[in-house]
PDB file of C-alpha atoms in Angstrom:
ATOM      1  CA  ARG F 528    -124.781-120.925-124.208  1.00  0.00           C
ATOM      2  CA  ARG F 529    -125.481-121.090-128.385  1.00  0.00           C
ATOM      3  CA  ARG F 530    -122.262-118.580-128.531  1.00  0.00           C
ATOM      4  CA  LEU F 531    -120.177-120.657-126.351  1.00  0.00           C
ATOM      5  CA  GLY F 532    -121.349-123.856-128.652  1.00  0.00           C
ATOM      6  CA  ALA F 533    -120.264-122.211-131.366  1.00  0.00           C
ATOM      7  CA  VAL F 534    -116.952-121.589-129.667  1.00  0.00           C
ATOM      8  CA  ASP F 535    -116.646-125.148-128.787  1.00  0.00           C
ATOM      9  CA  ARG F 536    -117.281-126.211-132.493  1.00  0.00           C
ATOM     10  CA  ALA F 537    -114.717-123.781-134.187  1.00  0.00           C
ATOM     11  CA  VAL F 538    -112.444-124.843-131.503  1.00  0.00           C
ATOM     12  CA  ALA F 539    -112.889-129.105-132.059  1.00  0.00           C
ATOM     13  CA  VAL F 540    -112.697-127.773-135.917  1.00  0.00           C
ATOM     14  CA  ALA F 541    -109.486-125.695-135.696  1.00  0.00           C
ATOM     15  CA  LEU F 542    -106.939-128.517-134.074  1.00  0.00           C
ATOM     16  CA  ASP F 543    -105.506-131.517-135.246  1.00  0.00           C
ATOM     17  CA  LEU F 544    -105.686-133.593-132.057  1.00  0.00           C
ATOM     18  CA  ASN F 545    -105.123-136.864-133.289  1.00  0.00           C
ATOM     19  CA  ASN F 546    -101.814-137.210-131.732  1.00  0.00           C
ATOM     20  CA  TYR F 547    -103.080-136.343-128.237  1.00  0.00           C
ATOM     21  CA  LYS F 548    -104.274-139.621-126.248  1.00  0.00           C
ATOM     22  CA  ARG F 549    -105.535-137.885-123.361  1.00  0.00           C
ATOM     23  CA  ILE F 550    -106.831-134.202-123.295  1.00  0.00           C
ATOM     24  CA  VAL F 551    -108.129-132.430-120.271  1.00  0.00           C
ATOM     25  CA  ASP F 552    -110.890-129.768-120.303  1.00  0.00           C
ATOM     26  CA  VAL F 553    -109.163-127.434-117.305  1.00  0.00           C
ATOM     27  CA  GLY F 554    -111.748-125.530-115.571  1.00  0.00           C
ATOM     28  CA  GLY F 555    -113.941-126.979-118.237  1.00  0.00           C
ATOM     29  CA  GLY F 556    -117.607-125.975-116.335  1.00  0.00           C
ATOM     30  CA  HIS F 557    -120.430-128.022-117.909  1.00  0.00           C
ATOM     31  CA  GLY F 558    -118.262-129.821-120.656  1.00  0.00           C
ATOM     32  CA  GLY F 559    -118.987-128.192-124.076  1.00  0.00           C
ATOM     33  CA  LEU F 560    -115.767-128.112-125.271  1.00  0.00           C
ATOM     34  CA  ALA F 561    -114.672-131.617-123.903  1.00  0.00           C
ATOM     35  CA  GLY F 562    -117.865-132.822-125.059  1.00  0.00           C
ATOM     36  CA  GLN F 563    -116.785-131.343-128.685  1.00  0.00           C
ATOM     37  CA  ILE F 564    -113.470-132.904-128.836  1.00  0.00           C
ATOM     38  CA  ALA F 565    -114.637-136.159-127.633  1.00  0.00           C
ATOM     39  CA  ALA F 566    -116.590-136.328-130.323  1.00  0.00           C
ATOM     40  CA  SER F 567    -114.195-135.141-132.940  1.00  0.00           C
ATOM     41  CA  HIS F 568    -111.342-137.439-131.621  1.00  0.00           C
ATOM     42  CA  PRO F 569    -113.202-140.592-130.498  1.00  0.00           C
ATOM     43  CA  LEU F 570    -109.460-142.384-129.826  1.00  0.00           C
ATOM     44  CA  SER F 571    -108.823-140.092-127.095  1.00  0.00           C
ATOM     45  CA  THR F 572    -109.816-140.067-123.803  1.00  0.00           C
ATOM     46  CA  VAL F 573    -111.267-136.688-122.862  1.00  0.00           C
ATOM     47  CA  VAL F 574    -111.364-135.476-119.200  1.00  0.00           C
ATOM     48  CA  LEU F 575    -113.360-132.505-118.064  1.00  0.00           C
ATOM     49  CA  TYR F 576    -111.760-131.247-114.735  1.00  0.00           C
ATOM     50  CA  ASP F 577    -113.647-128.673-112.611  1.00  0.00           C
ATOM     51  CA  ARG F 578    -114.718-128.462-109.149  1.00  0.00           C
ATOM     52  CA  GLU F 579    -117.044-131.216-107.788  1.00  0.00           C
ATOM     53  CA  HIS F 580    -120.303-128.964-107.824  1.00  0.00           C
ATOM     54  CA  VAL F 581    -119.655-127.994-111.073  1.00  0.00           C
ATOM     55  CA  LEU F 582    -119.008-131.365-112.440  1.00  0.00           C
ATOM     56  CA  SER F 583    -122.618-132.369-110.715  1.00  0.00           C
ATOM     57  CA  THR F 584    -124.542-130.459-113.315  1.00  0.00           C
ATOM     58  CA  ALA F 585    -122.300-131.285-116.040  1.00  0.00           C
ATOM     59  CA  SER F 586    -123.277-133.255-119.497  1.00  0.00           C
ATOM     60  CA  ALA F 587    -120.886-134.390-121.926  1.00  0.00           C
ATOM     61  CA  GLU F 588    -120.967-138.016-123.742  1.00  0.00           C
ATOM     62  CA  GLY F 589    -118.215-139.789-123.701  1.00  0.00           C
ATOM     63  CA  VAL F 590    -116.235-137.666-121.266  1.00  0.00           C
ATOM     64  CA  GLU F 591    -114.648-138.664-117.795  1.00  0.00           C
ATOM     65  CA  PHE F 592    -115.269-136.292-115.176  1.00  0.00           C
ATOM     66  CA  VAL F 593    -112.343-135.836-112.413  1.00  0.00           C
ATOM     67  CA  SER F 594    -112.964-132.891-109.701  1.00  0.00           C
ATOM     68  CA  GLY F 595    -110.168-130.813-108.120  1.00  0.00           C
ATOM     69  CA  ASP F 596    -109.029-127.309-107.721  1.00  0.00           C
ATOM     70  CA  PHE F 597    -106.764-125.964-110.637  1.00  0.00           C
ATOM     71  CA  PHE F 598    -105.052-124.017-108.291  1.00  0.00           C
ATOM     72  CA  GLU F 599    -103.656-126.937-106.461  1.00  0.00           C
ATOM     73  CA  SER F 600    -102.925-129.113-109.588  1.00  0.00           C
ATOM     74  CA  VAL F 601    -104.562-130.862-112.338  1.00  0.00           C
ATOM     75  CA  PRO F 602    -104.785-134.361-113.723  1.00  0.00           C
ATOM     76  CA  ARG F 603    -101.351-135.779-114.578  1.00  0.00           C
ATOM     77  CA  ASP F 604    -100.122-137.444-117.568  1.00  0.00           C
ATOM     78  CA  CYS F 605    -101.673-135.818-119.941  1.00  0.00           C
ATOM     79  CA  ASP F 606    -101.067-134.813-123.725  1.00  0.00           C
ATOM     80  CA  ALA F 607    -103.069-131.484-123.862  1.00  0.00           C
ATOM     81  CA  TYR F 608    -104.467-129.240-121.556  1.00  0.00           C
ATOM     82  CA  PHE F 609    -107.570-126.918-122.578  1.00  0.00           C
ATOM     83  CA  LEU F 610    -107.986-123.583-121.080  1.00  0.00           C
ATOM     84  CA  LYS F 611    -111.178-122.035-122.176  1.00  0.00           C
ATOM     85  CA  PHE F 612    -112.233-118.442-121.010  1.00  0.00           C
ATOM     86  CA  VAL F 613    -110.298-119.679-117.765  1.00  0.00           C
ATOM     87  CA  LEU F 614    -107.145-117.474-117.495  1.00  0.00           C
ATOM     88  CA  HIS F 615    -108.916-113.957-117.797  1.00  0.00           C
ATOM     89  CA  ASP F 616    -110.535-114.403-115.078  1.00  0.00           C
ATOM     90  CA  TRP F 617    -107.594-114.316-112.824  1.00  0.00           C
ATOM     91  CA  ASP F 618    -104.730-111.919-111.966  1.00  0.00           C
ATOM     92  CA  ASP F 619    -100.978-112.948-113.706  1.00  0.00           C
ATOM     93  CA  ALA F 620     -99.953-114.605-110.422  1.00  0.00           C
ATOM     94  CA  ARG F 621    -103.212-116.492-110.490  1.00  0.00           C
ATOM     95  CA  ALA F 622    -103.247-117.260-113.681  1.00  0.00           C
ATOM     96  CA  THR F 623     -99.214-118.020-113.929  1.00  0.00           C
ATOM     97  CA  THR F 624    -100.259-120.784-111.062  1.00  0.00           C
ATOM     98  CA  ILE F 625    -102.890-122.598-113.408  1.00  0.00           C
ATOM     99  CA  LEU F 626    -100.282-122.636-116.302  1.00  0.00           C
ATOM    100  CA  ILE F 627     -97.374-124.057-114.011  1.00  0.00           C
ATOM    101  CA  ASN F 628     -99.955-126.918-112.691  1.00  0.00           C
ATOM    102  CA  CYS F 629    -100.848-127.860-116.528  1.00  0.00           C
ATOM    103  CA  ARG F 630     -96.643-127.859-117.403  1.00  0.00           C
ATOM    104  CA  LYS F 631     -95.623-129.904-114.466  1.00  0.00           C
ATOM    105  CA  ALA F 632     -98.449-132.297-114.705  1.00  0.00           C
ATOM    106  CA  MET F 633     -97.934-132.704-118.780  1.00  0.00           C
ATOM    107  CA  ARG F 634     -96.811-135.340-120.663  1.00  0.00           C
ATOM    108  CA  GLU F 635     -93.191-134.815-122.431  1.00  0.00           C
ATOM    109  CA  ASN F 636     -94.169-132.832-125.424  1.00  0.00           C
ATOM    110  CA  GLY F 637     -97.356-131.820-123.932  1.00  0.00           C
ATOM    111  CA  ARG F 638     -99.322-128.874-125.103  1.00  0.00           C
ATOM    112  CA  VAL F 639    -101.185-126.162-123.389  1.00  0.00           C
ATOM    113  CA  PHE F 640    -104.149-124.743-125.935  1.00  0.00           C
ATOM    114  CA  VAL F 641    -105.423-121.203-124.295  1.00  0.00           C
ATOM    115  CA  ILE F 642    -108.538-120.211-126.067  1.00  0.00           C
ATOM    116  CA  GLU F 643    -109.365-116.424-125.519  1.00  0.00           C
ATOM    117  CA  ILE F 644    -110.069-113.238-127.523  1.00  0.00           C
ATOM    118  CA  PRO F 645    -106.767-111.309-127.152  1.00  0.00           C
ATOM    119  CA  ILE F 646    -106.672-107.608-127.289  1.00  0.00           C
ATOM    120  CA  PRO F 647    -105.274-105.930-130.324  1.00  0.00           C
ATOM    121  CA  PRO F 648    -101.969-104.277-130.109  1.00  0.00           C
ATOM    122  CA  ASP F 649    -103.139-101.377-131.926  1.00  0.00           C
ATOM    123  CA  THR F 650    -106.446 -99.139-131.674  1.00  0.00           C
ATOM    124  CA  THR F 651    -108.310-101.570-133.526  1.00  0.00           C
ATOM    125  CA  ALA F 652    -112.124-101.964-132.130  1.00  0.00           C
ATOM    126  CA  SER F 653    -112.342-105.141-130.360  1.00  0.00           C
ATOM    127  CA  MET F 654    -114.566-106.734-127.935  1.00  0.00           C
ATOM    128  CA  ALA F 655    -111.697-107.948-126.229  1.00  0.00           C
ATOM    129  CA  LYS F 656    -111.541-104.398-124.801  1.00  0.00           C
ATOM    130  CA  THR F 657    -115.138-104.231-123.494  1.00  0.00           C
ATOM    131  CA  HIS F 658    -114.312-107.786-122.016  1.00  0.00           C
ATOM    132  CA  ASP F 659    -111.295-106.655-119.917  1.00  0.00           C
ATOM    133  CA  ILE F 660    -113.106-104.073-118.023  1.00  0.00           C
ATOM    134  CA  ASN F 661    -116.055-106.459-117.567  1.00  0.00           C
ATOM    135  CA  MET F 662    -113.297-108.637-116.293  1.00  0.00           C
ATOM    136  CA  LEU F 663    -111.878-106.558-113.981  1.00  0.00           C
ATOM    137  CA  VAL F 664    -114.973-105.464-112.107  1.00  0.00           C
ATOM    138  CA  LEU F 665    -116.658-108.948-111.988  1.00  0.00           C
ATOM    139  CA  THR F 666    -113.841-111.452-111.235  1.00  0.00           C
ATOM    140  CA  GLY F 667    -110.338-109.096-110.566  1.00  0.00           C
ATOM    141  CA  GLY F 668    -108.941-111.001-113.653  1.00  0.00           C
ATOM    142  CA  ARG F 669    -108.488-109.026-117.431  1.00  0.00           C
ATOM    143  CA  GLU F 670    -108.227-110.117-120.845  1.00  0.00           C
ATOM    144  CA  ARG F 671    -104.437-109.585-122.497  1.00  0.00           C
ATOM    145  CA  THR F 672    -102.784-109.342-125.658  1.00  0.00           C
ATOM    146  CA  VAL F 673    -100.567-112.092-127.305  1.00  0.00           C
ATOM    147  CA  ASP F 674     -97.521-110.453-125.667  1.00  0.00           C
ATOM    148  CA  GLU F 675     -99.102-110.538-122.437  1.00  0.00           C
ATOM    149  CA  TYR F 676     -99.970-114.077-122.775  1.00  0.00           C
ATOM    150  CA  GLN F 677     -96.625-114.888-123.629  1.00  0.00           C
ATOM    151  CA  SER F 678     -95.256-113.180-120.689  1.00  0.00           C
ATOM    152  CA  LEU F 679     -97.478-115.425-118.462  1.00  0.00           C
ATOM    153  CA  PHE F 680     -96.509-118.580-120.817  1.00  0.00           C
ATOM    154  CA  THR F 681     -92.575-117.727-120.002  1.00  0.00           C
ATOM    155  CA  ALA F 682     -93.374-116.987-116.175  1.00  0.00           C
ATOM    156  CA  ALA F 683     -94.608-120.992-115.839  1.00  0.00           C
ATOM    157  CA  GLY F 684     -91.756-122.157-118.040  1.00  0.00           C
ATOM    158  CA  LEU F 685     -94.006-122.415-121.161  1.00  0.00           C
ATOM    159  CA  GLU F 686     -93.389-120.911-124.748  1.00  0.00           C
ATOM    160  CA  LEU F 687     -95.566-119.787-127.161  1.00  0.00           C
ATOM    161  CA  ILE F 688     -95.718-121.704-130.323  1.00  0.00           C
ATOM    162  CA  ARG F 689     -98.494-120.538-132.112  1.00  0.00           C
ATOM    163  CA  SER F 690    -101.820-118.155-132.205  1.00  0.00           C
ATOM    164  CA  ILE F 691    -104.679-119.898-134.187  1.00  0.00           C
ATOM    165  CA  PRO F 692    -107.528-117.689-135.035  1.00  0.00           C
ATOM    166  CA  THR F 693    -110.917-119.352-135.274  1.00  0.00           C
ATOM    167  CA  ALA F 694    -114.207-118.997-137.061  1.00  0.00           C
ATOM    168  CA  ALA F 695    -116.199-117.981-133.858  1.00  0.00           C
ATOM    169  CA  GLY F 696    -113.740-114.962-133.556  1.00  0.00           C
ATOM    170  CA  VAL F 697    -111.519-116.498-130.783  1.00  0.00           C
ATOM    171  CA  SER F 698    -108.034-117.569-130.816  1.00  0.00           C
ATOM    172  CA  VAL F 699    -105.876-120.479-129.820  1.00  0.00           C
ATOM    173  CA  LEU F 700    -102.738-120.007-128.050  1.00  0.00           C
ATOM    174  CA  GLU F 701    -100.499-122.923-128.506  1.00  0.00           C
ATOM    175  CA  ALA F 702     -97.943-123.518-125.919  1.00  0.00           C
ATOM    176  CA  ARG F 703     -95.327-126.266-124.948  1.00  0.00           C
ATOM    177  CA  GLN F 704     -92.797-126.627-122.293  1.00  0.00           C
ATOM    178  CA  ARG F 705     -89.822-124.543-122.473  1.00  0.00           C
ATOM    179  CA  ALA F 706     -86.372-125.977-122.850  1.00  0.00           C
ATOM    180  CA  THR F 707     -84.796-124.985-119.897  1.00  0.00           C
ATOM    181  CA  CYS F 708     -81.468-125.849-118.107  1.00  0.00           C
ATOM    182  CA  GLU F 709     -81.662-127.135-114.141  1.00  0.00           C
ATOM    183  CA  THR F 710     -80.946-123.796-112.997  1.00  0.00           C
ATOM    184  CA  ASP F 711     -84.019-122.064-114.118  1.00  0.00           C
ATOM    185  CA  PRO F 712     -86.699-120.950-111.409  1.00  0.00           C
ATOM    186  CA  ALA F 713     -89.297-121.854-113.490  1.00  0.00           C
ATOM    187  CA  ARG F 714     -89.003-125.464-113.401  1.00  0.00           C
TER     188      ARG F 714
END
């Protein structure tokens, strides 16, 4: 938990969220990140979105709790959707479904922030490579490179804007709705 607290603080510090009035921590567990965001941005409404049984043990001051299933939907009309260590739990098809639900629910000019430890594209040593094996065995998911996250975003009708490294060793991948034409199947 101490390590996750450091990640939550690093993410909250790394981003300027002042223009986001309604922020959702999708699959946010017990509320560590949601609580950090709420404390750092008291003028924003922060929603912790997870399964009802998870929320029953959550605690995050200044945070609204909403229960549901991110494979079906996420809270609508929000400015920012955070996914911390969520997508690595799932295969590409399920991860894309989660991202599509975020894209469909977000306000115009909304953002999706994916917090993960991307696998380096070269032979550099990284804990993400060990996590990749663990995720495959434990959840059927996997760690991904930034390019592989970009592919997920593209499949979901999103585009990667930037990757922001944090002091805690995780990266925040920021995505927005992709400009598309009406015949685009991702819409």
